[in-house]
Amino acid sequence: MAIHLVLHWLSDGPEGARVGLAHHDGLGLRAPVAWVHHRVNSAGLATERRALEAGLPRAVAGGGMDPLVAHGRALFDLILPAAVKAALRAGAGRLTVITDAAALPWALLHDGTAWVGLRWALGTVPAIERVLTPPAAAPEGDRLLVVADPAGDLPAARNEGEGLLRQLARAGEGLACDLRLGHLARQDFLRLFRGFRLVHFAGHADAGPEGQGGWRFADGHLAPAALAQLAGGGAPGLVFANACRSVATADQASPSGGLVDALLAVGVRHVIGTAVDLPDLPGATFAARFYAGLRAGLSVGGAMQAARVRAAQAGDPVWAAYRLFGPPDAVYFQRRAATELGGGPRPGVVVAARLPAPQAADPEAFADGRQRIRGA
């Protein structure tokens, strides 16, 4: 049985944390091996985190991860007690981090040999959401909503949506996929939101006045307050937001203004997105790899890890932009043969509805395939 560790990391005063490590046996949690008070150098932690996050946009844009290794190692040493560090270095598998410091870059801790997000299938569970907001019942069946370029001004997002549809068609087996391509209003999106098990957003995320930033639609930005209207009803199991800084949490400077917190609060179980500005083409490739793993029967964390490892092996640092909020062990599709991860023609059909934009996109804006950064 694969290793599944559960790390509890809860703030305990300005200079410390209560830390416990448990093993998940597939049926429930065994007792934590030990709860300890770990002294944290808060000034050092803040310094190393700022340095890593300041260098991350350059790294993801093509500068590479090597300059960030020292900061990742320093954070690993500052955040974790010795016993936890030893356990993470000694094994590999699934790692659930339950914490009130979800904004920490857990995947970018470095154990001296590897990045934690490459060694482990990692998911971060905000502790307050785990206690106060159990996941809402997701719609039955395998239905995916793909919203691509809802503001009508990002041709690369259209390409991503259509590419994802083609990939799912090759995988076959009747996955119902509704592709909304081009102009879409916020209320139309909210009306659709509850009816799908998975939702993929490819578009812009913008800054704005406090609480008003968010994902850009044809008639404005979808802010956290708008999502709060959906509390108490059903919600998708998984939302993948492929936009710049789409899942930064409330204590980070984010165009989304804490949209990830709002999604978790209405009962979404898994939220995936980026913490920095994202190159269009590598971002679309990463999403395609994630869904290939998910459809092949990998857990959410396993599909994320597989996409990260493939990107890293190809020398593409885009993997470091992504974060997964939610338990990594959930499986959305039954396992298939490992050869299906490679793609290729498959018998079957994707049921899809396409909603074209009223205005044609400028073909020259994307014709040369250059990697433009998604921005305002």
XYZ file of C-alpha atoms in Angstrom:
376
model
C 0.000 0.000 0.000
C 1.316 3.432 -0.923
C 2.450 5.715 1.871
C -0.028 8.428 2.840
C 1.176 10.892 5.460
C -1.005 13.542 7.059
C 0.869 16.541 8.418
C -0.927 18.813 10.881
C 0.700 22.253 11.130
C -1.200 24.778 13.245
C 0.066 28.174 14.347
C 0.702 28.390 18.082
C 1.612 31.949 18.923
C 3.807 34.327 16.929
C 6.930 32.159 17.178
C 5.688 28.600 17.024
C 3.444 25.885 15.628
C 1.835 22.679 16.876
C 2.932 19.927 14.523
C 1.792 16.327 14.291
C 2.346 13.586 11.738
C -0.087 10.741 11.117
C -0.252 7.755 8.771
C -3.405 7.189 6.731
C -4.177 3.490 6.355
C -6.947 3.852 3.770
C -9.694 3.406 6.352
C -8.900 6.199 8.776
C -6.114 7.959 10.577
C -3.879 6.272 13.075
C -2.945 8.365 16.081
C -0.372 11.043 15.251
C 3.100 9.758 15.998
C 3.731 12.861 18.097
C 2.419 16.346 18.687
C 5.228 18.780 19.288
C 5.576 22.489 19.734
C 7.959 23.593 17.012
C 9.653 26.926 17.498
C 9.494 29.002 14.315
C 11.747 31.933 13.550
C 8.975 34.133 12.167
C 11.343 36.806 10.866
C 13.453 34.234 9.052
C 10.342 32.514 7.697
C 8.987 35.805 6.350
C 12.322 36.678 4.740
C 12.729 33.325 2.982
C 9.110 33.219 1.871
C 9.316 36.715 0.374
C 12.517 35.814 -1.448
C 11.056 32.614 -2.887
C 7.792 34.232 -3.948
C 9.631 37.208 -5.449
C 11.760 34.889 -7.578
C 8.967 32.516 -8.564
C 7.486 34.583 -11.444
C 10.877 34.793 -13.157
C 11.454 31.072 -12.595
C 8.066 30.075 -14.033
C 8.520 32.400 -17.014
C 11.595 30.406 -18.024
C 14.360 31.375 -15.628
C 14.421 27.958 -13.979
C 14.172 26.777 -10.392
C 17.854 26.549 -9.432
C 18.021 30.072 -7.909
C 15.137 29.153 -5.569
C 16.557 25.920 -4.150
C 18.332 27.644 -1.250
C 15.122 29.428 -0.212
C 13.127 26.188 -0.479
C 15.669 24.403 1.735
C 15.609 27.215 4.284
C 11.800 27.070 4.464
C 11.914 23.277 4.879
C 14.236 23.697 7.862
C 12.328 26.621 9.383
C 8.825 25.190 9.099
C 9.315 21.525 10.024
C 10.683 19.746 13.111
C 13.425 17.159 12.692
C 11.180 14.076 12.879
C 8.884 15.351 10.132
C 11.820 16.288 7.920
C 13.223 12.791 8.327
C 9.887 11.192 7.366
C 9.514 13.343 4.264
C 13.063 12.632 3.147
C 12.738 8.892 3.738
C 9.637 8.179 1.686
C 7.354 9.192 -1.139
C 3.626 8.865 -1.733
C 0.677 11.056 -0.766
C 0.978 13.967 1.619
C -1.975 15.867 3.074
C -1.082 19.102 4.862
C -3.826 20.297 7.226
C -2.908 23.811 8.234
C -4.044 27.300 9.104
C -1.123 28.558 6.991
C -2.363 27.323 3.614
C -0.715 30.251 1.847
C 2.750 28.894 2.630
C 4.322 27.412 -0.535
C 4.282 23.819 0.730
C 5.071 22.271 -2.659
C 8.165 24.467 -2.914
C 9.825 23.283 0.269
C 13.050 21.526 -0.700
C 14.378 18.592 1.336
C 17.934 18.899 0.043
C 17.353 16.353 -2.703
C 13.983 17.171 -4.226
C 11.115 19.639 -4.114
C 8.325 18.353 -1.863
C 5.775 18.886 -4.657
C 7.729 16.580 -6.966
C 8.467 13.854 -4.402
C 4.962 13.791 -2.905
C 1.399 13.878 -4.253
C 0.584 16.920 -2.158
C -2.700 18.531 -1.196
C -3.205 21.409 1.246
C -6.363 21.454 3.379
C -7.049 24.778 5.123
C -7.792 23.776 8.706
C -10.711 26.160 9.233
C -12.464 24.934 6.081
C -12.028 21.328 7.196
C -13.775 22.094 10.471
C -16.483 24.515 9.389
C -17.377 23.569 5.822
C -17.708 19.915 4.888
C -17.673 19.318 1.120
C -21.032 19.818 -0.582
C -22.571 16.949 -2.498
C -21.131 17.023 -6.011
C -23.425 16.345 -8.985
C -23.602 12.702 -9.991
C -22.019 11.525 -13.210
C -18.938 12.650 -15.071
C -19.747 16.123 -16.351
C -17.085 18.730 -17.076
C -17.750 22.414 -17.724
C -14.964 24.143 -19.667
C -15.181 27.940 -19.655
C -12.607 29.353 -22.075
C -12.024 33.071 -22.671
C -15.309 34.253 -21.114
C -14.267 37.906 -21.509
C -13.653 37.413 -25.221
C -10.137 38.858 -25.227
C -7.706 35.940 -24.731
C -7.239 33.755 -27.844
C -4.810 31.466 -26.013
C -7.578 30.497 -23.578
C -9.817 29.565 -26.518
C -7.044 27.348 -27.820
C -6.742 25.741 -24.382
C -10.455 25.000 -24.188
C -10.622 23.490 -27.649
C -7.449 21.480 -27.028
C -8.888 20.059 -23.817
C -12.049 19.063 -25.682
C -9.993 17.253 -28.338
C -8.000 15.437 -25.649
C -11.158 14.234 -23.912
C -12.595 13.105 -27.240
C -9.532 10.908 -27.782
C -9.965 9.454 -24.287
C -13.597 8.684 -25.135
C -15.989 6.744 -22.884
C -18.745 9.314 -23.016
C -17.502 12.057 -20.692
C -20.065 14.839 -21.002
C -18.159 18.069 -21.664
C -19.859 21.444 -22.072
C -17.441 23.899 -23.726
C -18.456 27.534 -23.299
C -16.175 29.344 -25.713
C -16.021 33.130 -25.715
C -18.300 35.720 -24.155
C -20.065 34.512 -21.003
C -21.766 36.587 -18.300
C -21.154 36.040 -14.604
C -24.711 35.049 -13.782
C -24.773 32.547 -16.632
C -21.648 30.939 -15.177
C -23.117 30.831 -11.673
C -26.272 29.238 -13.047
C -24.212 26.495 -14.685
C -21.763 26.042 -11.821
C -23.712 23.604 -9.638
C -24.598 21.222 -12.448
C -21.106 19.896 -13.127
C -18.782 17.591 -11.242
C -15.687 19.328 -12.622
C -15.227 22.934 -13.759
C -12.267 24.249 -15.769
C -11.759 28.013 -16.147
C -9.271 29.378 -18.706
C -9.125 33.155 -18.809
C -8.023 36.291 -16.993
C -7.834 37.067 -13.292
C -7.543 40.764 -12.460
C -6.857 42.990 -9.494
C -9.453 45.476 -8.332
C -10.755 47.326 -5.269
C -10.881 45.200 -2.132
C -13.196 42.257 -2.686
C -13.911 43.236 -6.300
C -11.095 41.508 -8.187
C -11.536 38.047 -9.610
C -12.029 36.057 -12.781
C -12.884 38.231 -15.750
C -16.178 37.594 -17.559
C -17.903 39.469 -20.373
C -19.794 41.717 -17.946
C -17.179 42.163 -15.204
C -15.290 40.253 -12.541
C -16.558 37.297 -10.550
C -15.694 38.297 -6.987
C -15.774 36.082 -3.876
C -19.008 37.690 -2.680
C -20.811 36.450 -5.793
C -19.808 32.872 -5.093
C -21.027 33.179 -1.512
C -24.594 33.214 -2.892
C -24.197 29.525 -3.716
C -23.559 28.414 -0.128
C -25.868 25.679 1.098
C -26.408 23.969 -2.247
C -24.493 21.497 -4.327
C -21.076 22.346 -5.709
C -18.600 20.791 -8.129
C -16.083 18.403 -6.675
C -13.159 20.051 -8.462
C -12.482 23.505 -9.907
C -9.338 24.104 -11.994
C -8.677 27.822 -12.476
C -6.030 28.257 -15.171
C -5.516 31.999 -14.823
C -2.858 34.238 -13.344
C -2.677 34.019 -9.537
C -6.064 32.350 -9.608
C -5.819 30.555 -6.270
C -3.834 32.871 -4.048
C -5.433 32.853 -0.609
C -6.771 35.807 1.330
C -3.478 36.654 3.054
C -1.667 37.008 -0.290
C -1.778 39.875 -2.791
C -4.054 38.342 -5.398
C -6.132 39.505 -8.354
C -8.660 36.879 -7.285
C -9.144 38.484 -3.884
C -9.407 35.162 -2.037
C -11.580 33.358 -4.574
C -10.064 30.036 -3.513
C -11.361 30.624 0.011
C -14.823 31.349 -1.380
C -14.830 28.173 -3.480
C -13.887 26.037 -0.490
C -16.479 27.818 1.635
C -19.354 26.872 -0.716
C -18.291 23.222 -0.611
C -15.919 22.667 -3.532
C -13.630 19.847 -2.425
C -10.616 20.506 -4.664
C -9.364 23.804 -6.067
C -6.383 23.951 -8.428
C -4.774 27.038 -9.847
C -1.727 29.235 -9.951
C 0.057 31.481 -7.477
C 1.869 33.599 -10.093
C 1.418 34.932 -13.618
C 1.282 32.069 -16.067
C 2.732 31.559 -19.575
C -0.200 30.547 -21.787
C 1.188 27.573 -23.695
C 2.947 25.767 -20.819
C -0.137 26.348 -18.673
C -2.404 24.685 -21.225
C 0.008 21.755 -21.522
C 0.117 21.335 -17.746
C -3.689 21.258 -17.547
C -3.877 18.667 -20.322
C -1.386 16.449 -18.482
C -3.338 16.785 -15.250
C -6.614 15.711 -16.863
C -4.877 12.813 -18.631
C -3.748 11.514 -15.251
C -7.124 12.120 -13.642
C -8.982 10.301 -16.431
C -6.520 7.403 -16.185
C -7.621 6.819 -12.595
C -4.933 8.632 -10.648
C -5.950 10.442 -7.481
C -6.171 14.224 -7.649
C -2.825 14.535 -5.911
C -1.337 11.806 -8.082
C -2.482 13.515 -11.278
C -1.035 16.802 -10.043
C 2.264 15.154 -9.123
C 2.461 13.343 -12.472
C 1.898 16.601 -14.364
C 4.516 18.340 -12.226
C 7.091 15.608 -12.749
C 6.553 15.519 -16.515
C 6.980 19.282 -16.717
C 10.107 19.192 -14.557
C 11.604 16.365 -16.613
C 11.001 18.446 -19.739
C 12.816 21.387 -18.148
C 9.615 23.422 -17.843
C 9.324 25.204 -14.459
C 5.597 25.928 -14.951
C 4.902 23.095 -12.479
C 5.951 25.389 -9.629
C 3.105 27.824 -10.329
C 0.356 25.370 -9.394
C -1.242 24.582 -6.060
C -3.806 22.017 -5.009
C -6.192 22.769 -2.159
C -8.005 19.678 -0.925
C -7.206 16.085 0.081
C -4.903 14.485 -2.502
C -6.252 10.928 -2.225
C -9.661 11.446 -3.888
C -10.190 9.577 -7.176
C -12.687 10.907 -9.723
C -12.409 8.192 -12.400
C -11.819 4.463 -12.242
C -8.265 3.375 -12.968
C -7.394 2.397 -16.534
C -4.353 0.888 -18.164
C -1.217 2.953 -17.623
C -0.673 3.131 -21.389
C -3.650 5.440 -21.687
C -1.658 8.224 -20.037
C 0.131 8.613 -23.354
C -3.009 9.586 -25.217
C -3.789 8.423 -28.749
C -7.085 7.471 -30.429
C -9.646 5.725 -28.250
C -13.130 4.471 -29.122
C -15.901 6.571 -27.670
C -17.428 9.994 -27.860
C -17.447 13.219 -25.916
C -20.814 14.895 -25.673
C -20.019 18.584 -26.051
C -21.833 21.851 -26.486
C -19.884 24.786 -27.885
C -20.984 28.368 -27.448
C -18.991 30.520 -29.926
C -18.147 34.096 -29.132
C -20.133 36.759 -30.977
C -16.873 38.327 -32.158
C -14.123 36.420 -33.952
C -10.762 36.346 -32.267
C -7.807 37.999 -33.939
C -5.931 35.070 -35.571
C -2.656 36.977 -35.632
C -2.658 37.300 -31.841
C -1.919 33.617 -31.439
C -0.640 32.480 -34.823
C 3.039 32.486 -34.012
C 2.541 30.518 -30.769
C 4.607 32.886 -28.661
C 4.248 32.525 -24.913
C 2.407 35.606 -23.766
C 1.846 36.156 -20.083
C -1.775 36.382 -19.075
C -2.380 39.808 -17.660
C -4.831 42.663 -17.609
